Coordinates of C-alpha atoms in Angstrom, one line a residue:
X1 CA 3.5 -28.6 -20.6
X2 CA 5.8 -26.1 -22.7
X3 CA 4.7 -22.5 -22.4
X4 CA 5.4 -20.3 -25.7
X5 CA 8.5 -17.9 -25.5
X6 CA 6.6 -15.6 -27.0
X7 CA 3.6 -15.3 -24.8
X8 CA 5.0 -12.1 -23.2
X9 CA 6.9 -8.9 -24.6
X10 CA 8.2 -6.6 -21.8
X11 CA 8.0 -3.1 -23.0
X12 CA 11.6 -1.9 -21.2
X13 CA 14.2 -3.6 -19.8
X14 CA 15.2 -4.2 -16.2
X15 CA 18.8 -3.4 -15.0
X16 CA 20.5 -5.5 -12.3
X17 CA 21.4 -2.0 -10.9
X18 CA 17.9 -1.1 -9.9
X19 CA 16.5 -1.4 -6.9
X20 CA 13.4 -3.3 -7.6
X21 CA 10.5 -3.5 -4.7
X22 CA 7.9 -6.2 -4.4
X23 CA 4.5 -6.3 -2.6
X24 CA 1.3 -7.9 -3.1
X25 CA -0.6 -11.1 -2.8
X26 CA 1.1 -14.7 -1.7
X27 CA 2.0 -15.5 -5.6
X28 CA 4.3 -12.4 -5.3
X29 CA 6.8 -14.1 -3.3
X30 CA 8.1 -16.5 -5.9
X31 CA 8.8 -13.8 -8.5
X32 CA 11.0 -11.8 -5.6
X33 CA 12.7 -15.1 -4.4
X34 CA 13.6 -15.9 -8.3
X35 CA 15.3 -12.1 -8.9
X36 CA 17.2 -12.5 -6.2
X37 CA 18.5 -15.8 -7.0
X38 CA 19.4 -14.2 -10.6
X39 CA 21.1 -11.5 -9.4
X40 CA 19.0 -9.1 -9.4
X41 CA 18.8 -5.6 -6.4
X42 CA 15.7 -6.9 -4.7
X43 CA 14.9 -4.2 -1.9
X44 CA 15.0 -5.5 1.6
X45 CA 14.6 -2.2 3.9
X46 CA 13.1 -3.9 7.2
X47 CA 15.9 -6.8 7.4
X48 CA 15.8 -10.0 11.2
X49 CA 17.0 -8.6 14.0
X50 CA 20.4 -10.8 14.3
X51 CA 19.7 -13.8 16.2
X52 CA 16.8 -14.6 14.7
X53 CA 16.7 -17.9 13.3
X54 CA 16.5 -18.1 9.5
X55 CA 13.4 -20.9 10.0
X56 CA 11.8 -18.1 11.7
X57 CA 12.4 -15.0 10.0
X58 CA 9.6 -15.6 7.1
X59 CA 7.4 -17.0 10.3
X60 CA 7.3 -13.2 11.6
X61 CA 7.6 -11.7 8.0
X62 CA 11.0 -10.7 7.8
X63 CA 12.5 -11.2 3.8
X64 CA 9.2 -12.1 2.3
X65 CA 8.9 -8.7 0.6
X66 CA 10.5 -5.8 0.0
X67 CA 9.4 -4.4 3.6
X68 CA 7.4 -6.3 6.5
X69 CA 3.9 -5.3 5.4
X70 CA 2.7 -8.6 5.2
X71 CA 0.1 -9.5 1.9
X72 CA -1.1 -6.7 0.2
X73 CA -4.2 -8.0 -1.6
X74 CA -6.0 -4.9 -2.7
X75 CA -5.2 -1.6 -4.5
X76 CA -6.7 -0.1 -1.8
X77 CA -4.6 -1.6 0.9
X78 CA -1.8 -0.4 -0.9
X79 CA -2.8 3.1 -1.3
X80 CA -3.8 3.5 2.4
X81 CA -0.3 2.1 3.2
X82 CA 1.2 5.0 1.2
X83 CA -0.3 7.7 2.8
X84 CA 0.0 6.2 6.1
X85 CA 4.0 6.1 5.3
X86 CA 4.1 9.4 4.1
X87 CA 2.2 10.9 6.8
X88 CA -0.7 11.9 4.4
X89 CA -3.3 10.2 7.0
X90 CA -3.1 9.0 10.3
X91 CA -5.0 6.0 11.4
X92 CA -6.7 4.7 14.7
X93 CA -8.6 1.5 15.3
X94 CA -5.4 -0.6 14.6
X95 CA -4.8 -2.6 17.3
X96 CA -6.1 -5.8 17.3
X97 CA -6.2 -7.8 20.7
X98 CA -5.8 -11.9 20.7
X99 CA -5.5 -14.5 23.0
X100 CA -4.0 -14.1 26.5
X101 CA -3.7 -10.4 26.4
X102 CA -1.6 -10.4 23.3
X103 CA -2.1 -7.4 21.0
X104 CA -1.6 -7.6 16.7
X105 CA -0.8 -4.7 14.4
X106 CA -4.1 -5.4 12.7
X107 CA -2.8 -4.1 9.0
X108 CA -0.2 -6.7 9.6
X109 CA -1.4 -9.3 11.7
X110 CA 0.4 -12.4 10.7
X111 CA 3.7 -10.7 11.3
X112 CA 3.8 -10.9 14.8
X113 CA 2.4 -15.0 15.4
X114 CA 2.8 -14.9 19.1
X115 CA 1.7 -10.9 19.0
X116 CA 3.4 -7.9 21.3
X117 CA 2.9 -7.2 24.9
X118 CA 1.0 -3.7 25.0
X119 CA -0.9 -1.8 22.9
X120 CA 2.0 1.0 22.9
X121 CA 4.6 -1.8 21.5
X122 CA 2.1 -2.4 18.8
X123 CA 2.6 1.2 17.8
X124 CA 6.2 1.7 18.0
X125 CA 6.5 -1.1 15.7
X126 CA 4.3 0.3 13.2
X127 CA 6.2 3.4 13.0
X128 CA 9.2 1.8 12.4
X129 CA 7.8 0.1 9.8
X130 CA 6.3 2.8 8.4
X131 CA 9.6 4.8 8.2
X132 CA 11.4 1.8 6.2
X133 CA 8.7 1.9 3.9
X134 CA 8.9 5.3 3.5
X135 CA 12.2 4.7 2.5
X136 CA 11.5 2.2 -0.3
X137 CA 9.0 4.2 -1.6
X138 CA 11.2 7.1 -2.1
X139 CA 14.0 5.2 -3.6
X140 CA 13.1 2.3 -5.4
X141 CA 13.3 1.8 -9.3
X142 CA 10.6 -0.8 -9.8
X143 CA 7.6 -1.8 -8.1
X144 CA 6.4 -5.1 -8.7
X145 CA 3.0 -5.5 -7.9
X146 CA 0.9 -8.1 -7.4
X147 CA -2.8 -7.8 -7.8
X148 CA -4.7 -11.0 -5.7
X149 CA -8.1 -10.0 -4.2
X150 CA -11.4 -7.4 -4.8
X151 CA -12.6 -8.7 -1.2
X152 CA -11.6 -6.8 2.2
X153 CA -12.9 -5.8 5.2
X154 CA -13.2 -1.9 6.0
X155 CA -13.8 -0.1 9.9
X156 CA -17.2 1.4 9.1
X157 CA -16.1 5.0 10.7
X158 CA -13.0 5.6 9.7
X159 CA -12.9 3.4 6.1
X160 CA -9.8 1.7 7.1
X161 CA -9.2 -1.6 5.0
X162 CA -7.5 -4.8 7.0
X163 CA -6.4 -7.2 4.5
X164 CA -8.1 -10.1 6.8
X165 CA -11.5 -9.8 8.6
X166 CA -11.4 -9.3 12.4
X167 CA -11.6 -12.0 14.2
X168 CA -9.4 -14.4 12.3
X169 CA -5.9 -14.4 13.3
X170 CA -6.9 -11.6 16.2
X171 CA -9.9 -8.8 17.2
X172 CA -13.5 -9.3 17.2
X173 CA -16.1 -9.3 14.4
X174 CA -18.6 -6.9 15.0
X175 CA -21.2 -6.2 12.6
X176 CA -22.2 -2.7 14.2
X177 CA -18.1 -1.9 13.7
X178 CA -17.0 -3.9 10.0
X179 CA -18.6 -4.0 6.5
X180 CA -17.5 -6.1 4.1
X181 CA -16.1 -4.7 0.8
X182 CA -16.1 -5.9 -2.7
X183 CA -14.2 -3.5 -5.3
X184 CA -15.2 -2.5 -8.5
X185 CA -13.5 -2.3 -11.4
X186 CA -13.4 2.1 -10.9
X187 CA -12.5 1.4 -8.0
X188 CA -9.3 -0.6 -7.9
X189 CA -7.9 1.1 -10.9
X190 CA -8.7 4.4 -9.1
X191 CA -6.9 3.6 -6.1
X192 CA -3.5 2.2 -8.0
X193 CA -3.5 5.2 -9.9
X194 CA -3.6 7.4 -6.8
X195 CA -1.3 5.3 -5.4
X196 CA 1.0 5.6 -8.7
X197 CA 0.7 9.8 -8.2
X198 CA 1.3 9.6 -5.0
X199 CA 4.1 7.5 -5.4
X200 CA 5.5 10.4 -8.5
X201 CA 4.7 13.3 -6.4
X202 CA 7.2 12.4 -3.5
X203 CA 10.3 11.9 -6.0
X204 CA 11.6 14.8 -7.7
X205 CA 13.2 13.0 -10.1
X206 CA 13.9 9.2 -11.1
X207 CA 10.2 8.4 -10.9
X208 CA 9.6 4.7 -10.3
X209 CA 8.3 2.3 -13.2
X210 CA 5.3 -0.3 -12.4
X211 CA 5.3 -3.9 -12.9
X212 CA 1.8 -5.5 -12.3
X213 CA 0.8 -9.0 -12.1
X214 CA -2.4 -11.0 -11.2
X215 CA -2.1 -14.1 -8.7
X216 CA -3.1 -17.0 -10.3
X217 CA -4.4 -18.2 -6.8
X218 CA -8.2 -18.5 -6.2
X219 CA -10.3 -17.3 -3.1
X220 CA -10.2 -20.2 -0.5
X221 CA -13.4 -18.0 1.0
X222 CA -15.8 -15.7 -0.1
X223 CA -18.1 -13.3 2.5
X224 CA -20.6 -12.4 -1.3
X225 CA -23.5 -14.6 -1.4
X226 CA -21.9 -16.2 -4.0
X227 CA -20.7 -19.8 -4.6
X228 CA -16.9 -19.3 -4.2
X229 CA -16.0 -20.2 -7.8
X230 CA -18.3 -17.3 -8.7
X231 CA -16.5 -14.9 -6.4
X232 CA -12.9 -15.8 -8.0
X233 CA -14.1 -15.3 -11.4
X234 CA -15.1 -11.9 -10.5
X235 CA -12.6 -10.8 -8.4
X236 CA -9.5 -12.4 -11.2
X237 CA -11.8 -10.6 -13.7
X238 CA -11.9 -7.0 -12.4
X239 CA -7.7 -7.3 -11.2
X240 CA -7.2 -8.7 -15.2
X241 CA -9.4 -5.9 -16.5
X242 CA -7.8 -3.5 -14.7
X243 CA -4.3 -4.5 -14.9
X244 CA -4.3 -4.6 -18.6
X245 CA -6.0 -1.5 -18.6
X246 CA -3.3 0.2 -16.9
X247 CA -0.3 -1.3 -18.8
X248 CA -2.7 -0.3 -22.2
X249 CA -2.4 3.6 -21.2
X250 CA 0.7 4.4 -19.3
X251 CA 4.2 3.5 -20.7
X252 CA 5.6 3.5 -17.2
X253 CA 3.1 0.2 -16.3
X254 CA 3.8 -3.3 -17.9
X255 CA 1.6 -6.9 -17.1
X256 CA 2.9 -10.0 -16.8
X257 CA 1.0 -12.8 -17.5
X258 CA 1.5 -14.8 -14.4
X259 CA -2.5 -15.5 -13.8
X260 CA -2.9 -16.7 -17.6
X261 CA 0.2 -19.2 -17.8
X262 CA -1.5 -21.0 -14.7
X263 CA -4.9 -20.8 -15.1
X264 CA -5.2 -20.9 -18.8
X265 CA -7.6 -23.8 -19.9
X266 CA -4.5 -25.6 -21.8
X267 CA -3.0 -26.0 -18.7
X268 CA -5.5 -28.2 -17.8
X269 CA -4.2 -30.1 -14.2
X270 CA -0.6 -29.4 -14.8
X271 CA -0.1 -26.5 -12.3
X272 CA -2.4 -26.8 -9.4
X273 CA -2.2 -29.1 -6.5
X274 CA -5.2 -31.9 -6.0
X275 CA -6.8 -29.0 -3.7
X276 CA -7.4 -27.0 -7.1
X277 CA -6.3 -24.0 -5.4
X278 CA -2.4 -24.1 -4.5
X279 CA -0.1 -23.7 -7.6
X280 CA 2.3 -26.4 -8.0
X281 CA 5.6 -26.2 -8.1
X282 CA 5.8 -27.2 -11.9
X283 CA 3.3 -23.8 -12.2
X284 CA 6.0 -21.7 -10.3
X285 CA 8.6 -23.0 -12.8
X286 CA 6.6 -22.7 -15.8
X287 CA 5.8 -18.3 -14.8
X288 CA 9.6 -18.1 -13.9
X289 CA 11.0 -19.4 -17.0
X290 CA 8.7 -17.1 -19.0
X291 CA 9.9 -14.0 -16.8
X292 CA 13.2 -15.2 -17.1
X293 CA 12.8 -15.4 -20.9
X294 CA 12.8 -11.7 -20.9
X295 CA 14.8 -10.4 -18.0
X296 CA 17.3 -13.2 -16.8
X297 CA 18.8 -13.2 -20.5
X298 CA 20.1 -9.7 -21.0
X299 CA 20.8 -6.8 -18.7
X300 CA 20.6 -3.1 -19.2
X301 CA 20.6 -2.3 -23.2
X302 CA 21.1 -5.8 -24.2
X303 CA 24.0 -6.0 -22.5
X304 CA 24.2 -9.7 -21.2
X305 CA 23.7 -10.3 -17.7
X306 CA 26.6 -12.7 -16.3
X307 CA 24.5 -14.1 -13.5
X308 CA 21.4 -14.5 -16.2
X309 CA 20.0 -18.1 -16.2
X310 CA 18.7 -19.4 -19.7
X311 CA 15.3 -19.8 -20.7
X312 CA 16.0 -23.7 -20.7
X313 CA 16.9 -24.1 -17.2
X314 CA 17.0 -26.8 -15.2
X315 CA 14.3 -27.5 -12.7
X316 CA 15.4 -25.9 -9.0
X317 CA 14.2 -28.7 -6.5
X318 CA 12.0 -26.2 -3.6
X319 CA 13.6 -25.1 -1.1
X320 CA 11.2 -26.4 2.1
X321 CA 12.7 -23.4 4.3
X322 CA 11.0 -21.4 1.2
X323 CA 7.2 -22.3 1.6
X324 CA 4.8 -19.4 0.5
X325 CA 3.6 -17.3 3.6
X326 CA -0.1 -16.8 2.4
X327 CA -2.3 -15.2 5.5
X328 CA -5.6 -15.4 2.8
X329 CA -5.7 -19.1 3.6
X330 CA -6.9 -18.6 6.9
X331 CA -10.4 -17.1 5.8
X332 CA -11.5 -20.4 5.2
X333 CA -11.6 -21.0 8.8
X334 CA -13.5 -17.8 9.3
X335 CA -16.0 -17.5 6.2
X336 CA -15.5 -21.6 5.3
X337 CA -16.4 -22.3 1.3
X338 CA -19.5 -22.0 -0.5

């Protein structure tokens, strides 16, 4: 299938000299993994500890994003992670414990597979984490994020959000403890804006710019009472509502249409796998070469970009060390599909 060049129109340019953070949802990956690979500053503040193994450094989350947060499926994930970083709240109720006696960072739990030793260890890790992202926040030129989920689980007393339900990868689900959460629209484009404020507020000058995007990926699981094709429709609806609402009334925010190039109905079965929920590789190509279309070709002021790939590219065979770390998978072992 050939996608138009002219389905998308950035409204400013991006400069290989800026430093360019990414967070979000699983689908976020492949548009990080692509700048890199075109030369662009892609932020990397939390990098393996050396002897790490490259085959196991996206394993424990290192060099999937810009920092080792993990997925960051909701706006309201994202917020709380700001404040956290910037010492704005502080939160309790975060340590998860697993099997064995093995404790998770349960905002993070997929980074740590095996988990850490103590409670204490848990903690110290956080706060180095917290400090690096602190450090992107406050010096990063671009932040491209992408929107993937309305769903999330919240600590009844103190309104933290995890961005898996307890009792998945580590903890326990207790009803009397956890509520379920399904944003509204108000509610997810409140939270990015605070986020976006907060964000301004800490940076005196160079204020960041915003790239959003909405993964094209479907819930696996649902925890409505809906069938889950009902509960993606809503939850793509609300992030594509609010997305375009955001890029419709600030010039710092852009959308890119990475949810409609995949999902679109002319797509028909081009870019999902035979389990109509994993995007195919053909899929990946088709939103990169569209992105590319407007940022690989020129650099800062038209100025041409000498590591810029054309439009027409070449298909890059997948790299298998490459595969997209997706934690949201695992709630259809915990809620299973309706």
């Amino acid at each position: 299938m050939t996608v138009p060049v002219d389905l998308y129109k950035k409204k400013w340019p991006i400069s290989q000299d800026e430093k360019i953070a990414t967070a979000g949802s699983c689908f976020a990956q492949h548009i990080g993994r692509n700048l890199k690979k075109n030369g662009f500053q892609v932020m990397d503040v939390e990098l393996p500890p050396q002897g790490l193994k490259p085959e196991d450094q996206a394993r424990f989350g290192y060099s999937i994003y810009s920092a080792r947060y993990g997925n960051i499926y909701t706006t309201h994930q994202l917020l709380q992670l700001a404040r956290e970083a910037f010492g704005e709240i502080k939160l309790d109720s975060i340590v998860w414990e697993g099997e064995r006696g093995s404790y998770y960072d349960a905002l993070r739990p997929n980074v740590e597979p095996e988990g850490l030793e103590s409670p204490g260890e848990v903690i110290a890790h956080r706060e180095y984490h917290l400090e690096r992202v602190r450090e992107m926040f406050e010096t990063m030129d671009l932040f491209i994020f992408t929107m993937g989920l309305t769903e999330a689980w919240q600590h009844k007393e103190s309104g933290i959000v995890y961005p898996m339900a307890p009792g998945t990868i580590a903890g326990d689900y207790l009803p009397e403890r956890y509520n379920f959460k399904n944003y509204r629209f108000d509610e997810v484009m409140r939270h990015f804006l605070e986020f976006k404020d907060l964000i301004h507020s800490k940076r005196a000058a160079g204020k960041p710019r915003f790239l959003l995007t909405v993964s094209p990926v479907p819930l696996t699981a649902t925890a409505t009472e809906n069938h889950v094709m009902v509960a993606t429709a809503y939850s793509k609806a609300v992030l594509r509502a609010v997305a375009g609402e955001l890029s419709a009334t600030h010039s710092d925010i852009d959308y890119f249409p990475s949810y409609e190039i995949v999902s679109n109905p002319w797509a028909r079965d081009f870019f999902y796998e035979s389990n109509l929920r994993s995007v195919k590789q053909t899929g990946v190509d088709a939103v990169m070469l569209t992105f590319a279309h407007e940022y690989f070709s020129t650099g800062l002021n038209g100025e041409g970009s000498p590591k810029a790939k054309p439009f027409n590219q070449p298909k890059i065979p997948q790299n298998p060390n490459e595969d997209v770390i997706c934690e949201e998978a695992i709630l259809d072992a915990f809620a299973g599909d309706k």
